[in-house]
Amino acid sequence: MHARTIFLLALTVVAHPGRAEETPLSGADIVKHCYYKYAGDDQRSQLVIALTDESGKKVKSEYLRLWKNYGGKDGVEDKVVLFTQFPPDSKGVNFMRWAYSDLKKAADQWVYLPEMRMVRRVSQRDPNNMDWGFTDDDLRIRALDEDDHLFKEVARFEDSEYYLVESTPKQATTHGKRVSWFNKADDWDDCLQRRIDYYDPRGELIKTQFMKWARVKDAWVWRTVVVRNSRNAVSAVYDMRNVEVNVGLSDDDFTQRTLKLGDRPR
């Protein structure tokens, strides 16, 4: 599982309140209202990840997760720290990621290895990494004009209605297109991205992602995310528990020194 991808489970999103219209909308209109949501200035939570590989073997890991939104200040988009709490033999292996506003600039990533008592950088091609089902491009917030958005239809599933929007990247990415399912709601604030179907450049389905959300104060945060690979039996479930929003995290919480100190009371 790629260590790099677990740093990304912190969406930096902006709210667009208002009442949903019943008149036809463009794909870009729906994305603008339903994709960008406020996640708070910072978050503290427990992240539980359950993975199932092709053989059916299940692996579970738990982390204390700290996230802070920098909103482009000094070129930084956001920072994440993960303190491993489970399994016991991995406790003390801590991770940190700094993501940048410039998409051409790779994120900086570090891991603290307690047996070596050292912090080292984690590269995207680190041979110790394994696939988590997400790519960097899946989890970052995409700018509205990075894709062409086409409103396909209103679909009904399990007694709910959804706007289906097909988003095709203007520049090549790991996927050919994404089809997002946004639930219809009386108010735009309650319209959220509930499902994403990822397709390869040939139009074949690669994987499907399902999202459940929770409202914490005035922020929308992920509660549960499920990713299912369409080409094999691999799946991943991400649970965000005990989410606290706007707790006042500081820059000092996102340093190499913090990785070494671990998840001490703060």
Coordinates of C-alpha atoms in Angstrom, one line a residue:
M1 CA 0.0 0.0 0.0
H2 CA 1.5 3.3 -1.1
A3 CA 2.4 5.2 2.1
R4 CA 2.2 8.4 -0.1
T5 CA -1.6 7.9 -0.6
I6 CA -2.5 7.8 3.1
F7 CA -1.4 11.4 3.5
L8 CA -4.0 12.5 1.1
L9 CA -7.2 11.6 3.0
A10 CA -7.8 15.3 3.9
L11 CA -10.0 17.1 1.4
T12 CA -9.5 20.9 1.2
V13 CA -12.9 22.2 0.1
V14 CA -14.9 25.4 0.0
A15 CA -18.6 25.8 0.7
H16 CA -21.2 27.1 -1.9
P17 CA -24.5 27.6 0.0
G18 CA -27.8 28.3 -1.7
R19 CA -31.0 26.6 -2.8
A20 CA -30.8 23.9 -5.5
E21 CA -32.5 24.8 -8.8
E22 CA -35.1 22.5 -10.5
T23 CA -34.2 24.0 -13.9
P24 CA -31.6 22.1 -16.0
L25 CA -28.0 22.8 -15.1
S26 CA -24.7 22.4 -16.8
G27 CA -22.1 19.9 -15.6
A28 CA -19.9 22.7 -14.4
D29 CA -22.7 24.3 -12.4
I30 CA -23.3 21.0 -10.6
V31 CA -19.6 20.5 -9.9
K32 CA -19.3 24.1 -8.6
H33 CA -22.1 23.6 -6.2
C34 CA -21.7 20.0 -5.0
Y35 CA -18.0 19.2 -5.2
Y36 CA -16.4 22.1 -3.4
K37 CA -17.2 21.9 0.4
Y38 CA -15.8 23.5 3.5
A39 CA -13.8 21.0 5.5
G40 CA -12.7 23.4 8.3
D41 CA -9.4 25.1 8.8
D42 CA -7.9 22.0 10.5
Q43 CA -9.0 18.6 11.7
R44 CA -8.0 16.0 14.3
S45 CA -9.5 12.5 13.9
Q46 CA -8.9 8.8 14.0
L47 CA -8.4 7.1 10.6
V48 CA -9.1 3.4 10.3
I49 CA -8.2 1.7 7.1
A50 CA -9.3 -1.9 6.2
L51 CA -7.8 -3.4 3.1
T52 CA -8.8 -6.6 1.3
D53 CA -6.3 -8.0 -1.3
E54 CA -7.0 -10.3 -4.2
S55 CA -6.8 -13.5 -2.1
G56 CA -9.3 -12.1 0.4
K57 CA -6.8 -11.4 3.1
K58 CA -7.8 -8.4 5.3
V59 CA -5.4 -5.9 6.8
K60 CA -6.4 -3.2 9.2
S61 CA -4.4 -0.2 10.4
E62 CA -5.3 2.8 12.6
Y63 CA -3.9 6.3 12.8
L64 CA -4.3 9.5 14.7
R65 CA -4.6 12.0 11.9
L66 CA -3.9 15.8 12.0
W67 CA -4.7 18.0 9.0
K68 CA -4.3 21.7 8.4
N69 CA -5.5 23.8 5.5
Y70 CA -3.0 26.4 4.4
G71 CA -5.0 27.6 1.4
G72 CA -2.0 28.4 -0.8
K73 CA -0.1 30.4 1.8
D74 CA 3.6 30.4 0.9
G75 CA 2.6 28.0 -1.9
V76 CA 1.4 25.3 0.6
E77 CA -2.1 23.8 0.1
D78 CA -2.3 21.6 3.2
K79 CA -0.3 19.4 5.6
V80 CA -1.1 16.0 7.1
V81 CA 0.5 14.0 9.9
L82 CA -0.4 10.4 10.6
F83 CA 0.6 8.6 13.9
T84 CA 0.4 4.9 13.6
Q85 CA -1.6 3.3 16.5
F86 CA -2.4 -0.2 15.1
P87 CA -1.0 -2.8 14.4
P88 CA 1.1 -2.7 17.5
D89 CA 4.3 -3.7 15.7
S90 CA 4.0 -0.6 13.6
K91 CA 3.3 1.8 16.4
G92 CA 5.7 4.7 16.2
V93 CA 6.0 4.6 12.4
N94 CA 4.7 8.1 11.7
F95 CA 4.0 9.9 8.4
M96 CA 3.9 13.5 7.2
R97 CA 3.0 15.1 3.9
W98 CA 3.1 18.7 2.6
A99 CA 1.1 19.3 -0.5
Y100 CA 1.6 22.4 -2.7
S101 CA -0.6 24.6 -4.8
D102 CA 1.6 24.3 -7.8
L103 CA 0.5 21.0 -9.3
K104 CA 3.9 20.7 -11.0
K105 CA 5.6 20.5 -7.6
A106 CA 5.6 17.1 -6.0
A107 CA 4.5 16.8 -2.5
D108 CA 7.1 16.5 0.2
Q109 CA 6.7 13.3 2.3
W110 CA 8.4 11.8 5.3
V111 CA 8.3 8.7 7.5
Y112 CA 9.7 8.3 11.0
L113 CA 11.2 4.8 11.6
P114 CA 11.5 4.2 15.3
E115 CA 13.8 1.2 15.1
M116 CA 16.3 3.5 13.2
R117 CA 15.4 6.6 15.2
M118 CA 15.4 8.6 12.0
V119 CA 13.1 10.5 9.6
R120 CA 13.6 9.9 5.9
R121 CA 11.9 11.1 2.8
V122 CA 9.3 8.9 1.1
S123 CA 9.4 9.1 -2.7
Q124 CA 6.6 8.3 -5.0
R125 CA 8.6 5.4 -6.4
D126 CA 9.6 4.0 -3.0
P127 CA 9.9 0.2 -3.4
N128 CA 8.5 -0.3 0.1
N129 CA 5.2 1.3 -1.0
M130 CA 2.2 -0.8 -2.1
D131 CA -1.0 0.1 -3.8
W132 CA -3.9 1.5 -1.7
G133 CA -6.4 1.8 -4.5
F134 CA -6.1 5.6 -4.6
T135 CA -3.7 7.7 -6.7
D136 CA -2.6 11.2 -5.8
D137 CA -4.8 12.6 -8.5
D138 CA -7.9 10.8 -7.1
L139 CA -7.7 12.6 -3.8
R140 CA -6.6 16.1 -4.5
I141 CA -9.1 18.8 -5.1
R142 CA -9.2 19.5 -8.8
A143 CA -9.8 23.0 -10.2
L144 CA -13.0 23.5 -12.0
D145 CA -11.3 24.3 -15.3
E146 CA -9.0 21.2 -15.2
D147 CA -11.8 19.1 -16.7
D148 CA -14.6 19.4 -19.2
H149 CA -17.8 18.6 -17.3
L150 CA -20.9 17.1 -19.0
F151 CA -24.2 16.7 -17.3
K152 CA -25.4 13.3 -18.4
E153 CA -28.7 12.7 -16.6
V154 CA -30.6 12.5 -13.3
A155 CA -30.5 8.9 -12.2
R156 CA -32.5 7.1 -9.4
F157 CA -30.8 4.6 -7.1
E158 CA -32.2 3.2 -3.9
D159 CA -35.0 5.7 -3.7
S160 CA -32.7 8.7 -4.2
E161 CA -32.0 10.9 -7.2
Y162 CA -28.5 11.8 -8.4
Y163 CA -27.0 14.2 -10.9
L164 CA -24.5 12.3 -13.0
V165 CA -21.7 14.4 -14.3
E166 CA -18.9 13.1 -16.6
S167 CA -15.6 14.9 -16.1
T168 CA -12.9 14.5 -18.7
P169 CA -9.4 15.9 -18.0
K170 CA -8.0 18.4 -20.4
Q171 CA -4.5 17.0 -19.8
A172 CA -3.7 13.4 -19.5
T173 CA -4.0 11.8 -16.1
T174 CA -4.1 8.2 -14.7
H175 CA -7.8 8.0 -15.8
G176 CA -9.7 8.8 -19.0
K177 CA -12.7 10.2 -17.3
R178 CA -14.7 10.2 -14.1
V179 CA -18.5 10.0 -13.6
S180 CA -19.6 11.6 -10.4
W181 CA -22.9 10.9 -8.6
F182 CA -24.1 14.0 -6.7
N183 CA -27.3 13.6 -4.6
K184 CA -30.1 15.9 -5.4
A185 CA -31.1 18.1 -2.5
D186 CA -33.4 21.0 -1.6
D187 CA -30.4 23.1 -0.7
W188 CA -27.0 23.2 -2.5
D189 CA -25.3 22.9 0.8
D190 CA -26.6 19.3 1.1
C191 CA -25.7 18.3 -2.4
L192 CA -22.5 16.1 -2.1
Q193 CA -20.4 13.8 -4.2
R194 CA -21.6 10.3 -3.2
R195 CA -20.0 8.1 -5.8
I196 CA -17.3 8.2 -8.5
D197 CA -16.8 5.8 -11.4
Y198 CA -13.2 5.9 -12.8
Y199 CA -12.6 4.8 -16.4
D200 CA -9.4 4.2 -18.3
P201 CA -8.7 6.0 -21.6
R202 CA -10.4 3.1 -23.5
G203 CA -13.6 3.7 -21.5
E204 CA -13.4 0.6 -19.4
L205 CA -14.4 0.9 -15.7
I206 CA -11.4 0.7 -13.4
K207 CA -12.8 1.3 -9.9
T208 CA -15.7 2.8 -8.0
Q209 CA -15.6 5.0 -5.0
F210 CA -18.5 5.5 -2.5
M211 CA -18.5 8.3 0.1
K212 CA -20.6 8.9 3.2
W213 CA -20.3 12.3 4.8
A214 CA -20.7 13.8 8.3
R215 CA -21.5 17.4 9.3
V216 CA -19.2 18.7 12.1
K217 CA -20.0 22.2 13.1
D218 CA -20.2 24.0 9.8
A219 CA -17.8 21.7 7.9
W220 CA -18.4 18.6 5.8
V221 CA -16.0 15.7 6.4
W222 CA -15.7 12.2 5.1
R223 CA -17.2 9.6 7.4
T224 CA -16.7 6.5 5.3
V225 CA -15.1 5.9 1.9
V226 CA -15.2 2.6 0.1
V227 CA -13.1 1.9 -3.0
R228 CA -13.7 -1.2 -5.1
N229 CA -11.4 -2.3 -7.9
S230 CA -13.4 -3.5 -10.9
R231 CA -10.6 -5.6 -12.3
N232 CA -9.9 -7.7 -9.2
A233 CA -11.2 -8.3 -5.7
V234 CA -9.1 -5.6 -4.1
S235 CA -11.1 -3.2 -1.9
A236 CA -10.4 -0.5 0.7
V237 CA -12.6 1.0 3.4
Y238 CA -11.5 4.3 5.1
D239 CA -13.3 5.3 8.3
M240 CA -12.9 8.7 9.8
R241 CA -13.8 8.6 13.5
N242 CA -14.1 11.2 16.3
V243 CA -13.5 14.0 13.9
E244 CA -12.8 17.4 15.5
V245 CA -12.8 20.5 13.4
N246 CA -11.0 23.8 14.0
V247 CA -9.1 22.7 17.0
G248 CA -6.3 25.2 16.6
L249 CA -3.5 23.1 15.2
S250 CA -0.2 25.0 14.7
D251 CA 2.7 24.9 12.3
D252 CA 4.7 23.1 15.0
D253 CA 2.3 20.1 14.7
F254 CA 3.6 19.5 11.2
T255 CA 7.4 19.1 11.6
Q256 CA 9.9 16.4 11.6
R257 CA 10.3 16.9 15.3
T258 CA 6.6 16.1 15.7
L259 CA 7.1 12.8 13.8
K260 CA 9.8 11.8 16.3
L261 CA 7.8 12.8 19.4
G262 CA 4.7 10.8 18.3
D263 CA 1.1 11.1 19.3
R264 CA 1.6 12.6 22.7
P265 CA -1.3 14.5 24.3
R266 CA -1.6 18.0 22.9

